[in-house]
mmCIF file of C-alpha atoms and ligand atoms in Angstrom:
data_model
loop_
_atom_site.group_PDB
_atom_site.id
_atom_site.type_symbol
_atom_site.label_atom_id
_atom_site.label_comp_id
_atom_site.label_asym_id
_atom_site.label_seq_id
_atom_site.Cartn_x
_atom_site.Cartn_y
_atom_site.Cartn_z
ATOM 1 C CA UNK F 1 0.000 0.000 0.000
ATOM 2 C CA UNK F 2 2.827 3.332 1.168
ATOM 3 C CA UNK F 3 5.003 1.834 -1.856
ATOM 4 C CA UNK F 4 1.302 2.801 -4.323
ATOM 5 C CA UNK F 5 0.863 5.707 -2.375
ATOM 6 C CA UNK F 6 4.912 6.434 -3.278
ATOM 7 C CA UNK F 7 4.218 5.988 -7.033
ATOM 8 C CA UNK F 8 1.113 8.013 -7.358
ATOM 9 C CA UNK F 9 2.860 10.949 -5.574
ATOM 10 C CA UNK F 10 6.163 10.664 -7.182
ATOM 11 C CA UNK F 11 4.623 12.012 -10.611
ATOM 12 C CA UNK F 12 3.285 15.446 -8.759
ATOM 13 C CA UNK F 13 5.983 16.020 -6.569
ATOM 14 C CA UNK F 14 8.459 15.455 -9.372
ATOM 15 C CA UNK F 15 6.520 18.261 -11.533
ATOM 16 C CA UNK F 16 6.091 20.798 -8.375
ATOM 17 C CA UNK F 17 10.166 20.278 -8.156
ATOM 18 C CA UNK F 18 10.913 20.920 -11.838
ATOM 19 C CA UNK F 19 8.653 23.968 -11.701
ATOM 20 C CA UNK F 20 9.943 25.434 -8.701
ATOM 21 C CA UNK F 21 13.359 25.121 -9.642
ATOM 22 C CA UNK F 22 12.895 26.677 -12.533
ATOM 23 C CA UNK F 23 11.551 29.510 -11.207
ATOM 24 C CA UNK F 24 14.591 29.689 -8.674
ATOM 25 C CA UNK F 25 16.623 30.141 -11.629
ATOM 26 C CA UNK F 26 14.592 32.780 -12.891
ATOM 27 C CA UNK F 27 14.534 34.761 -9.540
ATOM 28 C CA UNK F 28 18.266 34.333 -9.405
ATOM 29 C CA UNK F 29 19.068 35.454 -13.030
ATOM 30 C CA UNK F 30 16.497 38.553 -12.455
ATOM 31 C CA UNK F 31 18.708 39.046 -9.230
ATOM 32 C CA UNK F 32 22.372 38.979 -10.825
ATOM 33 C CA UNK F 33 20.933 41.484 -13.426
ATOM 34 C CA UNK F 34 19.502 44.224 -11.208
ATOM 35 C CA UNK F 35 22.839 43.977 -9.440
ATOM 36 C CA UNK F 36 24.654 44.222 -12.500
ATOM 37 C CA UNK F 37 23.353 47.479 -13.827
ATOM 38 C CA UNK F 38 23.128 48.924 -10.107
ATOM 39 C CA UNK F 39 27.177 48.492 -10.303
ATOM 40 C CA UNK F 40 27.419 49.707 -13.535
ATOM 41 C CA UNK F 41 25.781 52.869 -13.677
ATOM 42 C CA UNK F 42 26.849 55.753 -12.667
ATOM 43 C CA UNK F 43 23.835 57.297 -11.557
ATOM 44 C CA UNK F 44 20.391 56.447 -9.923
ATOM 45 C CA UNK F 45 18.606 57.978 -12.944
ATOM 46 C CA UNK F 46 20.733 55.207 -15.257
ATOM 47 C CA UNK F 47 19.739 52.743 -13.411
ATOM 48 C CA UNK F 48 15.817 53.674 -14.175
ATOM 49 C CA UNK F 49 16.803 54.181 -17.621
ATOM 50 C CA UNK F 50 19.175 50.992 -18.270
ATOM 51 C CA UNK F 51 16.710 48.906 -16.381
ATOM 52 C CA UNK F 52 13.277 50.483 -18.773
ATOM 53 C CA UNK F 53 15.814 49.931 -21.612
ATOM 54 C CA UNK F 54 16.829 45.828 -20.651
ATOM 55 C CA UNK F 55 12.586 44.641 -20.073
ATOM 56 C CA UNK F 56 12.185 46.802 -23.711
ATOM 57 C CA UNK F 57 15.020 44.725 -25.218
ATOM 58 C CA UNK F 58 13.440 41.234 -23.377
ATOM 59 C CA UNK F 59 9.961 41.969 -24.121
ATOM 60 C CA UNK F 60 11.062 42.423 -27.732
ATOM 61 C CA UNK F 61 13.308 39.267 -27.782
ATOM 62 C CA UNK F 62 11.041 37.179 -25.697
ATOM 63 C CA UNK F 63 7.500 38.323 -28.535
ATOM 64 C CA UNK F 64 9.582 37.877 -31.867
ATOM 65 C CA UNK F 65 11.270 34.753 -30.996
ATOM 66 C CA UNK F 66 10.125 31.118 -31.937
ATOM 67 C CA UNK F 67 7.065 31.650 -30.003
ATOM 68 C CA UNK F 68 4.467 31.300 -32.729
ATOM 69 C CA UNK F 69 5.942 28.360 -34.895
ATOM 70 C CA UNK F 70 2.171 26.918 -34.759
ATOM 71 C CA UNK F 71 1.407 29.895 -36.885
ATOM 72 C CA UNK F 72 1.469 29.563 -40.725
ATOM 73 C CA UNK F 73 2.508 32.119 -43.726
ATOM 74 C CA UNK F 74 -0.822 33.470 -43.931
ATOM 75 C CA UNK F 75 -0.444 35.102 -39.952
ATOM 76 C CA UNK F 76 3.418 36.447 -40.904
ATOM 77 C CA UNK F 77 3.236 39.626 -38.897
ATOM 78 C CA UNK F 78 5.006 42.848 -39.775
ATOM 79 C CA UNK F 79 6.683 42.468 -36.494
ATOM 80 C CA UNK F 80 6.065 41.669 -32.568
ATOM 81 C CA UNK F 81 6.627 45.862 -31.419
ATOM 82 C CA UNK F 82 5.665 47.283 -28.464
ATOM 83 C CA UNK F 83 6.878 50.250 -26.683
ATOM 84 C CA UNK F 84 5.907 53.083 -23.806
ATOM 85 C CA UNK F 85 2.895 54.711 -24.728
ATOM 86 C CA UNK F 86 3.752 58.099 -25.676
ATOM 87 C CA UNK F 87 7.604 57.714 -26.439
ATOM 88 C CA UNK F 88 8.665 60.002 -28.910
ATOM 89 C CA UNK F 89 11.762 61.906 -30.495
ATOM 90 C CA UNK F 90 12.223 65.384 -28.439
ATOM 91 C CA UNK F 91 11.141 67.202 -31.829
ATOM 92 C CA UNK F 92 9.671 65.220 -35.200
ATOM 93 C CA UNK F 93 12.955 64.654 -36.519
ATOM 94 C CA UNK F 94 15.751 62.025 -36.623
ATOM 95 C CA UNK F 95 18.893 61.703 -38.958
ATOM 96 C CA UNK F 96 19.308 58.462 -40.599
ATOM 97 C CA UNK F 97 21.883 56.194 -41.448
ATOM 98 C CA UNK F 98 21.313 52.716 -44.334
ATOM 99 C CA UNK F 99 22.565 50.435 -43.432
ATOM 100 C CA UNK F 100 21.551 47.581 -45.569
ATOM 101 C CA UNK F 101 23.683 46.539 -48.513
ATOM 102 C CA UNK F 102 20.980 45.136 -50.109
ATOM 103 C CA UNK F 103 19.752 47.130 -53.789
ATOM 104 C CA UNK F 104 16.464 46.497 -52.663
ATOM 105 C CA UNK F 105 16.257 47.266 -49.775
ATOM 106 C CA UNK F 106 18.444 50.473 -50.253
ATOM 107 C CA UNK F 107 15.505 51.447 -52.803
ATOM 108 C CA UNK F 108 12.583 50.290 -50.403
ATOM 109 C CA UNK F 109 14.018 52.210 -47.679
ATOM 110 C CA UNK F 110 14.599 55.670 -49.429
ATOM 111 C CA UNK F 111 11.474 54.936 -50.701
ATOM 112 C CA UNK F 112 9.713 55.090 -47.684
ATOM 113 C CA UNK F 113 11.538 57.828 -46.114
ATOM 114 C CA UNK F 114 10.447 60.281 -48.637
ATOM 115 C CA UNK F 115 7.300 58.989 -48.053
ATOM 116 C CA UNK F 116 7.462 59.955 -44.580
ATOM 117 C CA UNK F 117 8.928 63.218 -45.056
ATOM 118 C CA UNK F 118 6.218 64.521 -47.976
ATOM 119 C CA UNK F 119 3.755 64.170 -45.057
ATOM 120 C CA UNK F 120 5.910 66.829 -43.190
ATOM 121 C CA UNK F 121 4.985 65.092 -40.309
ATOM 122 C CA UNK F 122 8.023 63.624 -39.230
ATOM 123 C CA UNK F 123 11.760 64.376 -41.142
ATOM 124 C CA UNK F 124 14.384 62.112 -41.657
ATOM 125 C CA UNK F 125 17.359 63.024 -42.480
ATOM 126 C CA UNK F 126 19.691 60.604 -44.627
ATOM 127 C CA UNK F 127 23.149 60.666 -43.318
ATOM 128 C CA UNK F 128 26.546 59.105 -44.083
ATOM 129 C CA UNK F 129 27.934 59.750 -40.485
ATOM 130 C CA UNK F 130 26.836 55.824 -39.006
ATOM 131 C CA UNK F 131 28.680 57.032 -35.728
ATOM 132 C CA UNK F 132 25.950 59.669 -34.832
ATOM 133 C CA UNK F 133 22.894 58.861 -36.444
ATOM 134 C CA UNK F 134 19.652 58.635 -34.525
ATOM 135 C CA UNK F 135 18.236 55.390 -36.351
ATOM 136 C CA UNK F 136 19.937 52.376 -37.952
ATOM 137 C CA UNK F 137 18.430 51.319 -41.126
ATOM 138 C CA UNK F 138 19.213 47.749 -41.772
ATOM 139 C CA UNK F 139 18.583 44.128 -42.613
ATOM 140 C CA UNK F 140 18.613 40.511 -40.859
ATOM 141 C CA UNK F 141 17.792 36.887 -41.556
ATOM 142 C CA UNK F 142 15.984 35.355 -39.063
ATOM 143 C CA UNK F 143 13.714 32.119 -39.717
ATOM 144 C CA UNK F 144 12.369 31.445 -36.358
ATOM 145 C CA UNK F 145 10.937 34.801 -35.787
ATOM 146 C CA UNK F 146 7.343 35.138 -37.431
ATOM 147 C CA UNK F 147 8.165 38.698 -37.972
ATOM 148 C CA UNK F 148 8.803 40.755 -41.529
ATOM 149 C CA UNK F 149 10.910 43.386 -39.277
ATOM 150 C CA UNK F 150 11.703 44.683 -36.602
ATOM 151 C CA UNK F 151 12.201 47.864 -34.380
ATOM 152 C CA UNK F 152 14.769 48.262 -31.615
ATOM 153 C CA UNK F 153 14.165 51.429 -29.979
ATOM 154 C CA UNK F 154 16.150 52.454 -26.445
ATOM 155 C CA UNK F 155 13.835 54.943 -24.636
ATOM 156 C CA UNK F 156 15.076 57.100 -21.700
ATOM 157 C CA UNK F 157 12.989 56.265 -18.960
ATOM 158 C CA UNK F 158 13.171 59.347 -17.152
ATOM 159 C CA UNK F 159 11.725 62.161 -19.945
ATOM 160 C CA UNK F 160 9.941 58.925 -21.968
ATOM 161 C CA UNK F 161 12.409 60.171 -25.103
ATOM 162 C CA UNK F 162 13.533 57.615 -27.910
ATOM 163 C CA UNK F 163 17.308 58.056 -28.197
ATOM 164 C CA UNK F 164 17.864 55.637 -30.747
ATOM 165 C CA UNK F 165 16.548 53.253 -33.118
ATOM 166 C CA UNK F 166 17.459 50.018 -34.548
ATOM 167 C CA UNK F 167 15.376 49.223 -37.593
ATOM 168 C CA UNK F 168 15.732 45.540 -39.668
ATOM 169 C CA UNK F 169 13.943 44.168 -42.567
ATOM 170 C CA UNK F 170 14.102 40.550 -42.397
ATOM 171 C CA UNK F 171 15.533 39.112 -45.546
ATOM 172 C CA UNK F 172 14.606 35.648 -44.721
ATOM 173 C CA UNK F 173 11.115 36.420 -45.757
ATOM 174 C CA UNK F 174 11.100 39.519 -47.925
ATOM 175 C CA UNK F 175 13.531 38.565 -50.305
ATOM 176 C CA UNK F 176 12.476 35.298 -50.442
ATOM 177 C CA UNK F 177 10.065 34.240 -53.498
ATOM 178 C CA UNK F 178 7.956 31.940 -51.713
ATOM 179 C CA UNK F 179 6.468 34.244 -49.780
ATOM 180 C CA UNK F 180 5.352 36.649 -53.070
ATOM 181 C CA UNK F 181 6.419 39.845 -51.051
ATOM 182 C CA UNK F 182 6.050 42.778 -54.001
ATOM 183 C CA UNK F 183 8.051 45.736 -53.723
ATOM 184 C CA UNK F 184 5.115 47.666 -52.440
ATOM 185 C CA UNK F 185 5.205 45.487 -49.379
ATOM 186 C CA UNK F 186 9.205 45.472 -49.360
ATOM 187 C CA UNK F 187 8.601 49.780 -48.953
ATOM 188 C CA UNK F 188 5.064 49.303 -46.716
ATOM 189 C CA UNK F 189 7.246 46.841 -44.276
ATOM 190 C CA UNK F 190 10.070 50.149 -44.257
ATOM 191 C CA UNK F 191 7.068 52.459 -43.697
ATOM 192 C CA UNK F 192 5.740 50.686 -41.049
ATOM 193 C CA UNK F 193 9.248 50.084 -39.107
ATOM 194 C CA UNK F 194 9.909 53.841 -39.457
ATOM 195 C CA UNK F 195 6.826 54.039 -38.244
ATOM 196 C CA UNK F 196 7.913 52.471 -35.122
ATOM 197 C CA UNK F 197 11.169 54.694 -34.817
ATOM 198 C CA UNK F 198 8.892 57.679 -34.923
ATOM 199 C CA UNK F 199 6.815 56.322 -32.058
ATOM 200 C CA UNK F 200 3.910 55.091 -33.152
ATOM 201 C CA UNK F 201 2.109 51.607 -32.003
ATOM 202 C CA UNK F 202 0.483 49.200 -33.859
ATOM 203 C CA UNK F 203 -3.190 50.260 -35.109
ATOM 204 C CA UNK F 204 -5.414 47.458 -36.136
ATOM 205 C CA UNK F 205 -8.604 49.930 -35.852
ATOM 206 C CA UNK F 206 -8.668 50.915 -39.390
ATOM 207 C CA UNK F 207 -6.792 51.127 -42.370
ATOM 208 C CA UNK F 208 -3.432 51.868 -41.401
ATOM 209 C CA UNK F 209 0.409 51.555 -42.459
ATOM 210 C CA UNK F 210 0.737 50.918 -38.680
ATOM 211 C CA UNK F 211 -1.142 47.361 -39.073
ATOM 212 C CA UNK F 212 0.320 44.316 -37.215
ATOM 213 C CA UNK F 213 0.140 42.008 -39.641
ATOM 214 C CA UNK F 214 0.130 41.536 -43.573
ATOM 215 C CA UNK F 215 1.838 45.230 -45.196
ATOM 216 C CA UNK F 216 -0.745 45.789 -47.606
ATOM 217 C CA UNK F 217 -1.055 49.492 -46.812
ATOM 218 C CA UNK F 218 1.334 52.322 -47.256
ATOM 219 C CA UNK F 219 1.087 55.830 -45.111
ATOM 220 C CA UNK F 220 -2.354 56.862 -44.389
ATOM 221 C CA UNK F 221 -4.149 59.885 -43.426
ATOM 222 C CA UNK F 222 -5.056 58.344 -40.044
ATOM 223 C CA UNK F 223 -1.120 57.659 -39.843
ATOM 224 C CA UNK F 224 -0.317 60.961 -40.057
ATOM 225 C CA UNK F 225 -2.376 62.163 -37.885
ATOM 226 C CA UNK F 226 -1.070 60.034 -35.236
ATOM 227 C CA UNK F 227 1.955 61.341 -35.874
ATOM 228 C CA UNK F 228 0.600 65.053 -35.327
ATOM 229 C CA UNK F 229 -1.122 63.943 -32.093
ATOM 230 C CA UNK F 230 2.343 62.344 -30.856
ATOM 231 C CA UNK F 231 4.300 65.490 -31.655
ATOM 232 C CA UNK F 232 1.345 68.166 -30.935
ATOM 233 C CA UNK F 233 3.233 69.435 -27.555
HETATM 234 ZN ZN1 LIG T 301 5.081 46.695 -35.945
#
């Protein structure tokens, strides 16, 4: 009888000791980290800032890795972005550096930065400095991730400012003829990632370049409106 009793709680107790032992690890990791950048910078203010900056940089990681393998071609998603509501450049402006060394994507992304700029919304300027540019226009290949792009953007936690941008178009699928991406999309996908590095969220409301999913639509009025609202004060 104790050695049934033994066998029907050895499955439970075994799964209660994986879990919490896991989560040990966790705790630990969290711990070494928040020590880490407590050692490391040089102010309090920093330390706000570095730590905002590290759970952007996870959540981003953690939503555009090999999460969503269960989903097909059809779901591809322009990208897995989120940010603080409200981040912004301190005026609607940025320079620009390309990156890329692809032709196409070159063409896609000057493409969609004079998009953006004959809004006169939001300005980028092209430059050839890589050094001190604002945002980073460039590519990646990355299989695993379900995403078209992507938009790395380090926010100071303290004023809620963007003080630089990483954007990537992911070559895996957009250069890839299986997945039939036109160069409209190629330029929409741009669009949409600059879209990003100005501050702007997803919008899956209406009609929008801003769209989580699919690239079908370029800058719209709505779009640039948003981009109005973000820079109004
Ligand atoms: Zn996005």
């Amino acid at each position: 009888m104790k050695s049934v009793f033994k066998i029907l709680f050895f499955i439970p107790r075994l799964i209660f000791s994986l879990i919490w032992s896991l989560f040990r690890t966790v705790i630990i990791l969290v711990i070494i980290t928040l020590l880490f950048f407590y050692f490391t910078s040089s102010s309090k203010a920093d330390f706000g800032a570095a730590i905002s900056e590290q759970i952007h940089k996870i959540s981003t990681t953690f939503f555009s890795s090999d999460f969503n393998l269960r989903d097909t071609m059809s779901k591809l998603s322009t990208d897995n972005y989120e940010h603080e509501q409200g981040s912004r450049w301190d005026k609607n402006k940025a320079t620009i550096y390309i990156a890329s060394s692809d032709e196409t994507f070159i063409k896609a992304y000057r493409t969609a930065i004079a998009n953006w700029n004959a809004t006169g919304s939001f300005t980028f300027n092209i430059v050839s400095n890589k050094a001190g540019a604002n945002i980073i226009a460039t590519d990646y290949s990355d299989a695993k991730t379900q995403a078209a792009g992507l938009a790395e953007s380090e926010t100071n936690a303290a004023t809620n400012r963007i003080s630089h941008v990483d954007v990537k178009l992911n070559r895996y699928y957009l250069l890839n003829e299986n997945y039939g991406y036109s160069f409209d999309r190629i330029v929409h996908t741009a669009e949409h990632e600059l879209g990003h590095a100005i501050g702007l969220n997803h919008d899956d409301s209406e009609t929008s370049v801003m769209a989580s999913s699919g690239s079908y639509y370029g800058i719209q009025d709505t779009d640039v409106a948003a981009v109005k609202k973000l820079y109004a004060k």
